[in-house]
XYZ file of C-alpha atoms in Angstrom:
634
model
C 21.481 -38.647 -70.046
C 20.335 -41.547 -67.913
C 22.862 -42.574 -65.266
C 23.619 -45.991 -63.773
C 23.190 -45.489 -60.017
C 24.100 -48.972 -58.806
C 27.745 -48.230 -58.029
C 26.843 -44.963 -56.308
C 24.212 -46.636 -54.134
C 26.725 -49.355 -53.262
C 29.242 -46.625 -52.360
C 26.725 -44.911 -50.100
C 25.757 -48.149 -48.305
C 29.421 -49.160 -47.904
C 30.359 -45.721 -46.594
C 27.543 -45.759 -44.036
C 28.596 -49.247 -42.990
C 32.178 -48.045 -42.416
C 30.905 -45.104 -40.367
C 28.893 -47.500 -38.185
C 31.903 -49.741 -37.674
C 33.974 -46.683 -36.775
C 31.363 -45.602 -34.212
C 31.005 -49.062 -32.646
C 34.700 -49.975 -32.408
C 36.720 -48.074 -29.819
C 39.215 -46.057 -31.809
C 42.245 -44.086 -30.746
C 41.578 -40.379 -31.121
C 44.589 -39.349 -33.160
C 44.781 -36.621 -35.783
C 44.924 -39.130 -38.626
C 42.021 -41.134 -37.213
C 39.821 -38.056 -36.922
C 40.765 -37.097 -40.481
C 39.727 -40.551 -41.670
C 36.363 -40.076 -39.949
C 35.937 -36.767 -41.797
C 36.932 -38.479 -45.065
C 34.274 -41.147 -44.483
C 31.628 -38.529 -43.741
C 32.544 -36.467 -46.816
C 32.569 -39.638 -48.923
C 29.025 -40.555 -47.794
C 27.793 -37.019 -48.461
C 29.536 -37.075 -51.822
C 27.813 -40.328 -52.777
C 24.433 -38.991 -51.711
C 24.827 -35.655 -53.512
C 26.137 -37.437 -56.623
C 22.993 -39.567 -56.815
C 20.751 -36.517 -56.319
C 22.736 -34.273 -58.687
C 22.669 -36.848 -61.484
C 18.917 -37.137 -61.009
C 18.688 -33.345 -61.166
C 20.717 -33.290 -64.409
C 18.568 -36.028 -65.959
C 15.240 -34.514 -64.864
C 15.861 -30.775 -64.256
C 12.167 -29.917 -64.498
C 11.228 -31.953 -61.440
C 12.961 -29.613 -58.982
C 13.579 -25.946 -58.610
C 16.544 -24.385 -60.411
C 18.145 -23.388 -57.103
C 17.932 -26.970 -55.824
C 19.435 -28.408 -59.004
C 22.293 -25.913 -58.955
C 23.010 -26.414 -55.258
C 23.133 -30.240 -55.471
C 25.366 -30.334 -58.543
C 27.805 -27.779 -57.186
C 27.792 -29.441 -53.755
C 28.865 -32.732 -55.321
C 31.682 -31.006 -57.220
C 32.904 -29.370 -54.020
C 32.708 -32.571 -51.939
C 34.455 -34.622 -54.620
C 37.346 -32.158 -54.782
C 37.408 -31.818 -51.003
C 38.187 -35.545 -50.829
C 41.506 -34.923 -52.613
C 42.486 -32.096 -50.251
C 41.520 -34.140 -47.186
C 43.462 -37.145 -48.445
C 46.554 -34.968 -48.812
C 46.145 -33.703 -45.236
C 45.566 -37.289 -44.079
C 48.809 -38.485 -45.703
C 50.564 -35.517 -44.096
C 49.272 -36.655 -40.698
C 50.617 -40.176 -41.306
C 54.030 -39.152 -42.626
C 54.453 -36.669 -39.733
C 56.873 -34.270 -41.385
C 57.092 -31.553 -38.720
C 58.139 -28.800 -41.129
C 54.871 -29.251 -43.068
C 52.511 -29.220 -40.107
C 51.670 -25.484 -40.130
C 52.059 -24.941 -43.907
C 49.678 -27.829 -44.563
C 47.011 -26.279 -42.344
C 47.327 -22.943 -44.121
C 47.258 -24.628 -47.530
C 44.157 -26.634 -46.602
C 42.254 -23.499 -45.526
C 43.300 -21.447 -48.566
C 42.654 -24.100 -51.226
C 39.344 -25.119 -49.643
C 38.165 -21.514 -49.542
C 39.336 -20.973 -53.132
C 37.494 -24.043 -54.470
C 34.383 -23.203 -52.432
C 34.163 -19.709 -53.890
C 35.082 -20.870 -57.414
C 32.472 -23.643 -57.451
C 29.549 -21.988 -55.668
C 29.752 -18.784 -57.702
C 29.990 -20.589 -61.025
C 26.230 -20.414 -61.732
C 26.794 -16.674 -62.178
C 30.412 -16.657 -63.397
C 29.943 -19.818 -65.509
C 33.621 -20.702 -64.876
C 33.139 -24.275 -63.618
C 29.607 -25.690 -63.991
C 26.154 -24.236 -64.502
C 22.656 -24.789 -65.943
C 21.990 -22.810 -69.110
C 18.731 -21.181 -70.180
C 17.401 -24.556 -71.360
C 18.182 -26.243 -67.984
C 21.044 -28.193 -69.561
C 24.001 -28.899 -67.263
C 27.209 -27.429 -68.760
C 30.913 -27.288 -67.894
C 32.742 -23.968 -67.821
C 36.290 -23.129 -68.991
C 37.848 -23.734 -65.505
C 36.341 -27.171 -65.000
C 39.711 -28.638 -65.975
C 41.327 -26.636 -63.162
C 39.436 -28.717 -60.604
C 40.766 -31.919 -62.159
C 44.244 -30.406 -62.207
C 44.061 -29.472 -58.499
C 42.766 -32.941 -57.611
C 45.623 -34.543 -59.551
C 48.116 -32.179 -57.883
C 46.878 -33.146 -54.423
C 47.254 -36.804 -55.303
C 50.772 -36.295 -56.668
C 51.865 -34.371 -53.556
C 50.392 -37.153 -51.403
C 52.414 -39.718 -53.355
C 55.598 -37.658 -52.918
C 55.070 -37.372 -49.141
C 54.339 -41.072 -48.984
C 57.522 -41.953 -50.893
C 59.632 -39.688 -48.657
C 58.377 -41.424 -45.502
C 57.617 -44.857 -46.958
C 59.666 -46.628 -44.280
C 57.050 -45.646 -41.720
C 54.589 -48.024 -43.345
C 54.361 -51.808 -43.534
C 53.696 -53.633 -46.798
C 49.927 -53.773 -46.276
C 49.766 -50.041 -45.696
C 51.857 -49.444 -48.808
C 49.457 -51.635 -50.766
C 46.487 -49.615 -49.479
C 48.001 -46.295 -50.572
C 49.003 -47.706 -53.961
C 45.482 -49.126 -54.342
C 44.022 -45.699 -53.583
C 46.087 -44.075 -56.318
C 45.275 -46.762 -58.884
C 41.549 -46.834 -58.108
C 41.217 -43.031 -58.171
C 42.868 -42.765 -61.591
C 40.927 -45.769 -62.856
C 37.660 -44.251 -61.611
C 38.377 -40.936 -63.319
C 39.275 -42.745 -66.560
C 36.079 -44.827 -66.565
C 34.029 -41.743 -65.724
C 35.488 -39.912 -68.714
C 34.861 -42.665 -71.277
C 31.504 -43.727 -69.779
C 30.037 -40.693 -67.988
C 26.771 -42.478 -67.307
C 28.571 -45.054 -65.123
C 28.989 -43.517 -61.650
C 32.050 -45.389 -60.358
C 34.161 -42.519 -58.944
C 32.636 -42.462 -55.474
C 32.521 -46.258 -55.296
C 36.268 -46.332 -55.944
C 36.847 -43.759 -53.197
C 34.772 -45.767 -50.718
C 36.569 -48.978 -51.619
C 39.955 -47.434 -50.966
C 38.805 -45.838 -47.708
C 37.944 -49.352 -46.603
C 41.516 -50.443 -47.453
C 42.942 -47.464 -45.564
C 40.741 -48.109 -42.529
C 41.758 -51.772 -42.284
C 45.458 -51.225 -42.993
C 46.327 -47.810 -41.527
C 43.669 -47.104 -38.893
C 42.560 -50.588 -37.898
C 41.578 -50.511 -34.188
C 43.347 -53.858 -33.802
C 46.667 -52.013 -34.169
C 45.911 -50.034 -31.026
C 44.171 -52.583 -28.767
C 45.724 -55.105 -26.434
C 45.005 -58.588 -27.776
C 41.254 -59.327 -27.806
C 40.420 -56.652 -25.209
C 39.097 -53.124 -25.638
C 42.080 -51.740 -23.731
C 44.582 -49.679 -25.694
C 48.095 -51.089 -26.145
C 51.652 -49.730 -26.151
C 51.388 -48.419 -29.724
C 48.329 -46.395 -28.710
C 50.139 -45.129 -25.613
C 53.008 -43.942 -27.813
C 50.588 -42.138 -30.135
C 48.944 -40.352 -27.199
C 52.339 -39.149 -25.979
C 53.221 -37.916 -29.471
C 49.897 -36.110 -29.769
C 50.265 -34.432 -26.363
C 53.832 -33.519 -27.277
C 52.741 -31.829 -30.519
C 50.147 -29.864 -28.595
C 52.803 -28.939 -26.000
C 50.766 -30.382 -23.135
C 51.886 -32.269 -20.045
C 50.450 -35.579 -18.924
C 49.617 -37.181 -15.556
C 49.814 -40.938 -15.215
C 48.900 -43.658 -12.781
C 51.085 -46.632 -13.688
C 51.200 -50.064 -12.103
C 52.845 -53.437 -12.542
C 51.853 -56.978 -11.552
C 54.162 -57.907 -8.691
C 56.295 -61.053 -9.077
C 55.099 -61.583 -12.633
C 58.080 -63.877 -13.256
C 56.513 -66.320 -10.814
C 53.337 -66.361 -12.920
C 55.445 -66.939 -16.022
C 56.870 -70.061 -14.410
C 53.649 -71.398 -12.920
C 51.037 -70.532 -15.555
C 50.579 -71.678 -19.122
C 50.917 -69.134 -21.939
C 47.144 -68.961 -22.339
C 46.661 -68.334 -18.625
C 49.331 -65.618 -18.622
C 47.501 -63.926 -21.483
C 44.219 -64.373 -19.647
C 45.649 -62.768 -16.485
C 46.841 -59.672 -18.363
C 43.624 -59.463 -20.369
C 41.390 -59.553 -17.268
C 43.179 -56.563 -15.751
C 43.367 -54.733 -19.102
C 39.639 -55.204 -19.691
C 38.829 -54.029 -16.166
C 40.724 -50.733 -16.383
C 39.380 -50.228 -19.902
C 35.798 -50.619 -18.693
C 36.381 -47.870 -16.136
C 38.646 -45.448 -17.965
C 37.865 -46.188 -21.644
C 40.069 -43.870 -23.750
C 42.635 -43.349 -20.956
C 43.569 -46.962 -20.145
C 46.620 -48.689 -21.640
C 48.323 -52.063 -21.304
C 51.900 -51.233 -22.282
C 53.325 -54.699 -21.528
C 51.814 -57.958 -20.305
C 52.462 -56.970 -16.706
C 52.513 -53.161 -16.998
C 49.586 -50.752 -17.256
C 49.039 -46.997 -17.434
C 46.013 -44.778 -16.896
C 45.925 -41.127 -17.883
C 44.544 -39.052 -14.992
C 43.556 -35.450 -14.324
C 44.903 -35.052 -10.788
C 46.188 -36.834 -7.682
C 42.648 -37.359 -6.394
C 41.879 -39.482 -9.465
C 44.949 -41.588 -8.711
C 43.678 -42.345 -5.223
C 40.324 -43.352 -6.689
C 42.073 -45.779 -9.055
C 44.061 -47.300 -6.176
C 40.897 -47.965 -4.201
C 39.133 -49.549 -7.166
C 42.156 -51.684 -8.061
C 42.539 -52.893 -4.484
C 38.862 -53.818 -4.368
C 39.046 -55.599 -7.739
C 42.177 -57.549 -6.826
C 41.007 -58.370 -3.292
C 39.343 -61.468 -4.698
C 41.232 -64.125 -6.626
C 41.201 -63.871 -10.403
C 39.819 -66.916 -12.172
C 41.881 -67.963 -15.174
C 41.373 -71.012 -17.409
C 42.377 -73.718 -14.947
C 43.796 -71.659 -12.108
C 42.789 -69.130 -9.505
C 45.459 -66.573 -8.609
C 45.917 -63.758 -6.129
C 47.458 -60.656 -7.674
C 49.291 -57.760 -6.045
C 50.391 -54.680 -7.972
C 53.055 -52.022 -7.422
C 51.811 -48.598 -8.446
C 53.289 -45.173 -9.034
C 51.831 -41.749 -9.802
C 53.771 -39.405 -12.086
C 52.398 -35.862 -12.342
C 53.117 -33.153 -14.898
C 55.348 -35.215 -17.175
C 57.204 -32.900 -19.510
C 56.818 -34.296 -23.029
C 59.515 -32.197 -24.659
C 61.618 -35.332 -25.119
C 60.906 -37.953 -27.767
C 57.988 -40.302 -27.177
C 60.182 -43.405 -26.960
C 62.264 -41.806 -24.182
C 59.138 -41.005 -22.135
C 57.738 -44.457 -22.798
C 60.971 -46.222 -21.831
C 61.249 -44.030 -18.735
C 57.885 -45.319 -17.537
C 58.946 -48.922 -18.213
C 62.194 -48.271 -16.331
C 60.337 -46.871 -13.333
C 58.108 -49.944 -13.129
C 60.922 -52.454 -13.731
C 63.002 -50.935 -10.946
C 60.066 -50.718 -8.527
C 60.543 -46.993 -8.120
C 58.054 -45.167 -5.921
C 57.342 -41.819 -4.320
C 58.768 -43.219 -1.084
C 62.146 -43.621 -2.779
C 62.121 -39.949 -3.835
C 61.345 -40.937 -7.400
C 62.491 -38.379 -9.953
C 61.102 -39.063 -13.418
C 63.314 -36.400 -14.986
C 66.357 -38.214 -13.622
C 65.146 -41.464 -15.190
C 64.545 -39.697 -18.505
C 68.024 -38.166 -18.369
C 69.541 -41.629 -17.879
C 67.640 -42.992 -20.850
C 68.533 -39.979 -22.979
C 72.189 -40.559 -22.160
C 71.833 -44.217 -23.096
C 70.263 -43.227 -26.407
C 73.027 -40.702 -27.048
C 75.751 -43.221 -26.150
C 74.100 -45.713 -28.498
C 74.242 -43.176 -31.335
C 77.852 -42.314 -30.502
C 78.821 -45.997 -30.557
C 77.078 -46.543 -33.901
C 78.851 -43.538 -35.356
C 82.179 -44.775 -33.961
C 81.639 -48.179 -35.587
C 80.790 -46.610 -38.950
C 83.691 -44.131 -38.912
C 86.264 -46.193 -36.962
C 86.542 -43.707 -34.087
C 87.608 -46.147 -31.360
C 91.086 -45.934 -29.877
C 93.099 -48.756 -28.309
C 95.267 -48.058 -25.270
C 97.806 -50.476 -23.789
C 98.450 -51.120 -20.091
C 101.831 -52.770 -19.394
C 101.928 -56.024 -17.381
C 105.116 -56.779 -15.436
C 106.619 -60.227 -15.170
C 107.663 -60.947 -11.571
C 110.264 -63.458 -12.754
C 112.157 -61.209 -15.178
C 111.141 -57.751 -14.008
C 110.332 -56.892 -17.636
C 106.992 -55.961 -19.143
C 106.513 -59.044 -21.282
C 102.819 -58.453 -22.003
C 100.101 -55.811 -21.950
C 96.342 -55.519 -22.042
C 94.676 -53.823 -25.002
C 91.879 -51.574 -23.727
C 89.276 -49.963 -25.959
C 88.636 -46.253 -25.505
C 85.866 -43.998 -26.810
C 86.138 -40.223 -26.534
C 83.284 -38.015 -27.743
C 83.391 -34.282 -28.415
C 80.341 -33.689 -26.189
C 80.519 -36.403 -23.526
C 84.295 -36.700 -23.348
C 85.646 -40.046 -22.140
C 82.955 -42.763 -22.155
C 83.810 -45.756 -20.016
C 83.780 -49.215 -21.656
C 81.706 -50.340 -18.669
C 78.981 -48.027 -20.001
C 79.157 -48.421 -23.760
C 80.105 -52.125 -24.060
C 76.774 -53.392 -22.564
C 74.918 -51.034 -24.918
C 76.932 -52.323 -27.874
C 76.180 -55.908 -26.845
C 72.444 -55.286 -26.507
C 72.271 -53.594 -29.913
C 74.304 -56.148 -31.851
C 77.373 -53.955 -32.389
C 79.888 -55.761 -30.215
C 81.026 -58.255 -32.868
C 81.975 -55.434 -35.228
C 83.689 -53.532 -32.407
C 85.643 -56.655 -31.449
C 86.902 -57.009 -35.021
C 87.927 -53.336 -35.079
C 89.945 -53.726 -31.859
C 91.551 -56.992 -32.973
C 92.569 -55.448 -36.287
C 94.032 -52.351 -34.587
C 96.076 -54.499 -32.178
C 97.447 -56.720 -34.959
C 98.352 -53.690 -37.058
C 100.095 -52.085 -34.061
C 102.066 -55.241 -33.232
C 103.238 -55.558 -36.817
C 104.062 -51.886 -37.290
C 106.224 -51.569 -34.154
C 107.533 -55.164 -34.030
C 106.519 -55.515 -30.377
C 107.805 -59.060 -30.040
C 111.102 -58.981 -31.917
C 112.130 -55.448 -30.979
C 110.625 -54.783 -27.542
C 110.307 -58.255 -26.021
C 106.509 -58.250 -25.683
C 105.550 -61.921 -25.822
C 101.788 -61.418 -26.177
C 98.982 -58.873 -25.984
C 95.815 -59.589 -24.004
C 92.611 -58.721 -25.877
C 89.173 -58.802 -24.255
C 86.716 -61.049 -26.076
C 83.008 -60.432 -25.616
C 80.933 -63.523 -24.792
C 78.814 -62.689 -27.821
C 81.899 -62.779 -30.035
C 82.964 -66.082 -28.585
C 79.816 -67.823 -29.810
C 80.105 -66.484 -33.361
C 80.566 -69.515 -35.608
C 83.007 -67.799 -37.983
C 85.065 -65.869 -35.442
C 88.099 -68.169 -35.732
C 88.300 -67.699 -39.500
C 87.829 -63.927 -39.178
C 90.632 -63.564 -36.619
C 92.863 -65.917 -38.591
C 92.419 -63.792 -41.701
C 93.244 -60.587 -39.793
C 96.390 -62.133 -38.290
C 97.521 -63.311 -41.724
C 96.946 -59.826 -43.149
C 99.263 -58.234 -40.565
C 101.681 -61.177 -40.291
C 100.922 -61.687 -36.587
C 101.614 -65.087 -35.022
C 98.668 -66.553 -33.043
C 100.901 -67.190 -30.018
C 101.374 -63.426 -29.723
C 97.667 -63.113 -28.791
C 95.972 -63.930 -25.487
C 92.164 -63.696 -25.409
C 90.457 -62.669 -22.161
C 87.041 -64.160 -21.414
C 84.572 -63.890 -18.518
C 81.757 -66.085 -17.236
C 79.107 -63.845 -18.796
C 79.130 -65.999 -21.919
C 75.786 -67.210 -23.212
C 75.319 -70.606 -21.618
C 72.799 -71.700 -24.253
C 75.635 -71.613 -26.811
C 78.279 -73.143 -24.590
C 79.063 -75.927 -27.066
C 79.908 -73.373 -29.761
C 82.010 -71.395 -27.299
C 84.057 -74.408 -26.177
C 84.515 -75.448 -29.808
C 85.820 -71.977 -30.706
C 88.233 -71.980 -27.767
C 89.571 -75.351 -28.949
C 90.034 -74.010 -32.488
C 91.900 -70.961 -31.195
C 94.116 -73.235 -29.125
C 94.957 -75.263 -32.235
C 96.169 -72.066 -33.867
C 98.457 -71.416 -30.887
C 96.508 -68.698 -29.064
C 96.154 -68.718 -25.266
C 93.275 -67.691 -22.986
C 92.865 -65.783 -19.726
C 89.913 -65.905 -17.341
C 89.245 -62.259 -16.502
C 87.745 -60.674 -13.354
C 88.274 -63.791 -11.231
C 86.828 -63.297 -7.752
C 84.657 -60.310 -8.636
C 81.476 -62.329 -9.031
C 81.920 -62.584 -12.798
C 84.246 -65.581 -12.691
C 84.292 -68.585 -10.383
C 86.184 -71.833 -9.795
C 83.604 -73.660 -11.895
C 84.905 -71.904 -14.977
C 88.443 -73.083 -14.332
C 87.233 -76.629 -14.898
C 84.867 -75.926 -17.782
C 87.100 -73.759 -19.958
C 90.771 -74.450 -20.789
C 92.542 -71.230 -19.754
C 96.265 -70.779 -19.108
C 96.071 -67.517 -17.174
C 93.734 -66.316 -14.411
C 93.374 -62.575 -13.733
C 92.479 -61.664 -10.147
C 90.097 -58.721 -10.010
C 91.405 -55.544 -8.356
C 88.507 -55.476 -5.865
C 89.876 -58.628 -4.195
C 93.328 -57.109 -3.826
C 92.056 -53.801 -2.475
C 89.843 -55.499 0.121
C 92.742 -57.713 1.191
C 94.835 -54.649 2.033
C 92.219 -53.414 4.535
C 90.596 -56.568 5.850
C 92.332 -59.569 7.446
C 89.671 -62.049 6.310
C 89.811 -60.738 2.749
C 93.596 -61.167 2.882
C 93.171 -64.798 3.893
C 90.768 -65.329 0.970
C 93.241 -63.740 -1.464
C 96.184 -65.845 -0.313
C 94.035 -69.003 -0.354
C 92.861 -68.194 -3.887
C 96.431 -67.673 -5.096
C 97.484 -70.977 -3.542
C 94.557 -72.802 -5.189
C 95.350 -71.397 -8.619
C 99.049 -72.262 -8.345
C 98.174 -75.828 -7.373
C 96.063 -76.028 -10.541
C 99.065 -74.932 -12.604
C 97.607 -71.593 -13.641
C 99.628 -68.474 -14.260
C 98.283 -65.551 -12.226
C 97.857 -61.882 -13.101
C 96.624 -59.467 -10.440
C 95.039 -56.206 -11.542
C 94.858 -52.925 -9.622
C 98.393 -52.931 -8.201
C 99.000 -49.425 -6.840
C 101.454 -49.579 -3.910
C 104.793 -51.148 -2.961
C 102.997 -52.998 -0.162
C 100.725 -54.683 -2.731
C 103.729 -55.652 -4.855
C 105.473 -57.297 -1.873
C 102.362 -59.219 -0.811
C 101.721 -60.579 -4.296
C 105.333 -61.467 -5.078
C 105.630 -63.321 -1.768
C 102.590 -65.421 -2.644
C 103.642 -66.624 -6.070
C 101.881 -64.190 -8.412
C 103.376 -64.311 -11.922
C 102.327 -60.961 -13.356
C 101.393 -57.543 -11.938
C 99.212 -54.929 -13.610
C 98.195 -51.534 -12.286
C 98.872 -47.836 -11.866
C 101.909 -48.576 -9.714
C 103.665 -49.320 -12.990
C 101.608 -47.440 -15.520
C 98.130 -46.287 -16.474
C 96.753 -47.405 -19.885
C 98.841 -45.650 -22.546
C 98.292 -44.417 -26.048
C 100.211 -46.477 -28.639
C 103.108 -44.007 -28.970
C 103.270 -43.595 -25.161
C 103.405 -47.369 -24.741
C 106.309 -47.599 -27.192
C 108.204 -44.930 -25.201
C 107.444 -46.880 -22.011
C 108.917 -50.064 -23.528
C 112.034 -48.222 -24.666
C 112.616 -46.980 -21.126
C 111.855 -50.245 -19.321
C 112.457 -53.228 -21.626
C 115.476 -52.108 -23.657
């Protein structure tokens, strides 16, 4: 049979080209990347041996029998090895920990099995051999090789489907293309055996995989040769798998915010790129730009760190020339030795960012483990909050507020509580900022509002116990939601709660960029009959400016002002002056943190309308609050 070699030659040239590109471009040395390099090498060898073996089959008399046998069997082995290697490659990309060791064992066993089966077949005649007339023949187990290749492909597809969310759409397309092209190549090879398209298909797909899954661009910072944050994360993961520690020299451009204000976007990029390219030229595979102003270099010891400091100082001693500017740059640096990588890569990575953002240094007794512990707690609290949102695990407590005029507890503040089986009580001051940053606060606000309305309806707080309204904290993020008024209106209608039974507490932390939406929502709530309080007044989170900008009926004085006033004469003068100012503006006043009879007397004498604090009661569970009302309001 005469074979058409054009596709095979094209495969060989393309494979060699890919190998050259791989060698020239700086590539992150990960397990999957090394496996791709091996795949490329095996593919090139497979193409070469296929060309030679087909020539040997067509003209067996031109070479020795041993040569013909060796080349044909070598091609069979290399072609089947591609399937095994692809399976191991997919395993390295899906990163299923439970399969890591089993996959290694499987690779060694199946490779050894196929090697023995194929290279002994000239004697056993089980797979392929040359008969007495030098005719190339297939043995009874030739189909087994196709079966094993198909099995490897199917397992690869299953692993890929299980972890498909790890991949973007282009990577999915590359894997799908591989599967289609492999099957198509086998089909064409079966119906037209003289057309050598199998290896060409493999090479084509390896090109897709290289550009979509292992493209060096994914791991380099902009147009530089310096590795980026994604590469840094991969290095941490790799070291973690190998149970190694890592030493780092990290540094940050000082006062980078000033450069953001004074430089154009292109010049900012140029500034970061100059430094990234410099450290990359010196430390090649160990240099990383993890953010525009933050860099990391993997080092062997403390002596290497000192060497980096000297080189950086020398490099930055002269001004850096940008596009239209010349700037002087100073960096803050930090050395972290023997980083334990037992925690997840994102925790280690975020710990390094935290250390740089907070200007931590050895001089401040920097403890990286302490930073990691803080970030681990934040991650855990985040997971607890998400779980609480999904399963409605939040509780609402109620702290009574006493009316100075009547002596009754005519209102209360609804306070969210979160209690975890492991962490116990988690303060709202800790989990609310996390919920806000992760987009959960709107849902939490709805949960609290619904619980309060249900409670008011169930126990008839207004008609039976004389509670005129309940104060509910409203997150600034909630306040700029365009449909919040309709949502709250629907909840109140569901539980037959009148809007004038609700007072919403706001602070100055609202998003100023959406102030128009916020003011519009406040106006809509007012139309319904709801009132507003300005919370934390005097604590630094609320100021006189907000009294003029937002229509609020009640102002809540923060407890810190009261407590300082009890110990400091000047603070007392400020408190009394503040109370006088608010009364002249016609505002009702609530003071938080009331804990002693002396505080009560001071506040009552200076015109405070409502008192809230442990002097009267701590925040109470719903049934405890009802008992409190029975004892004090009835």
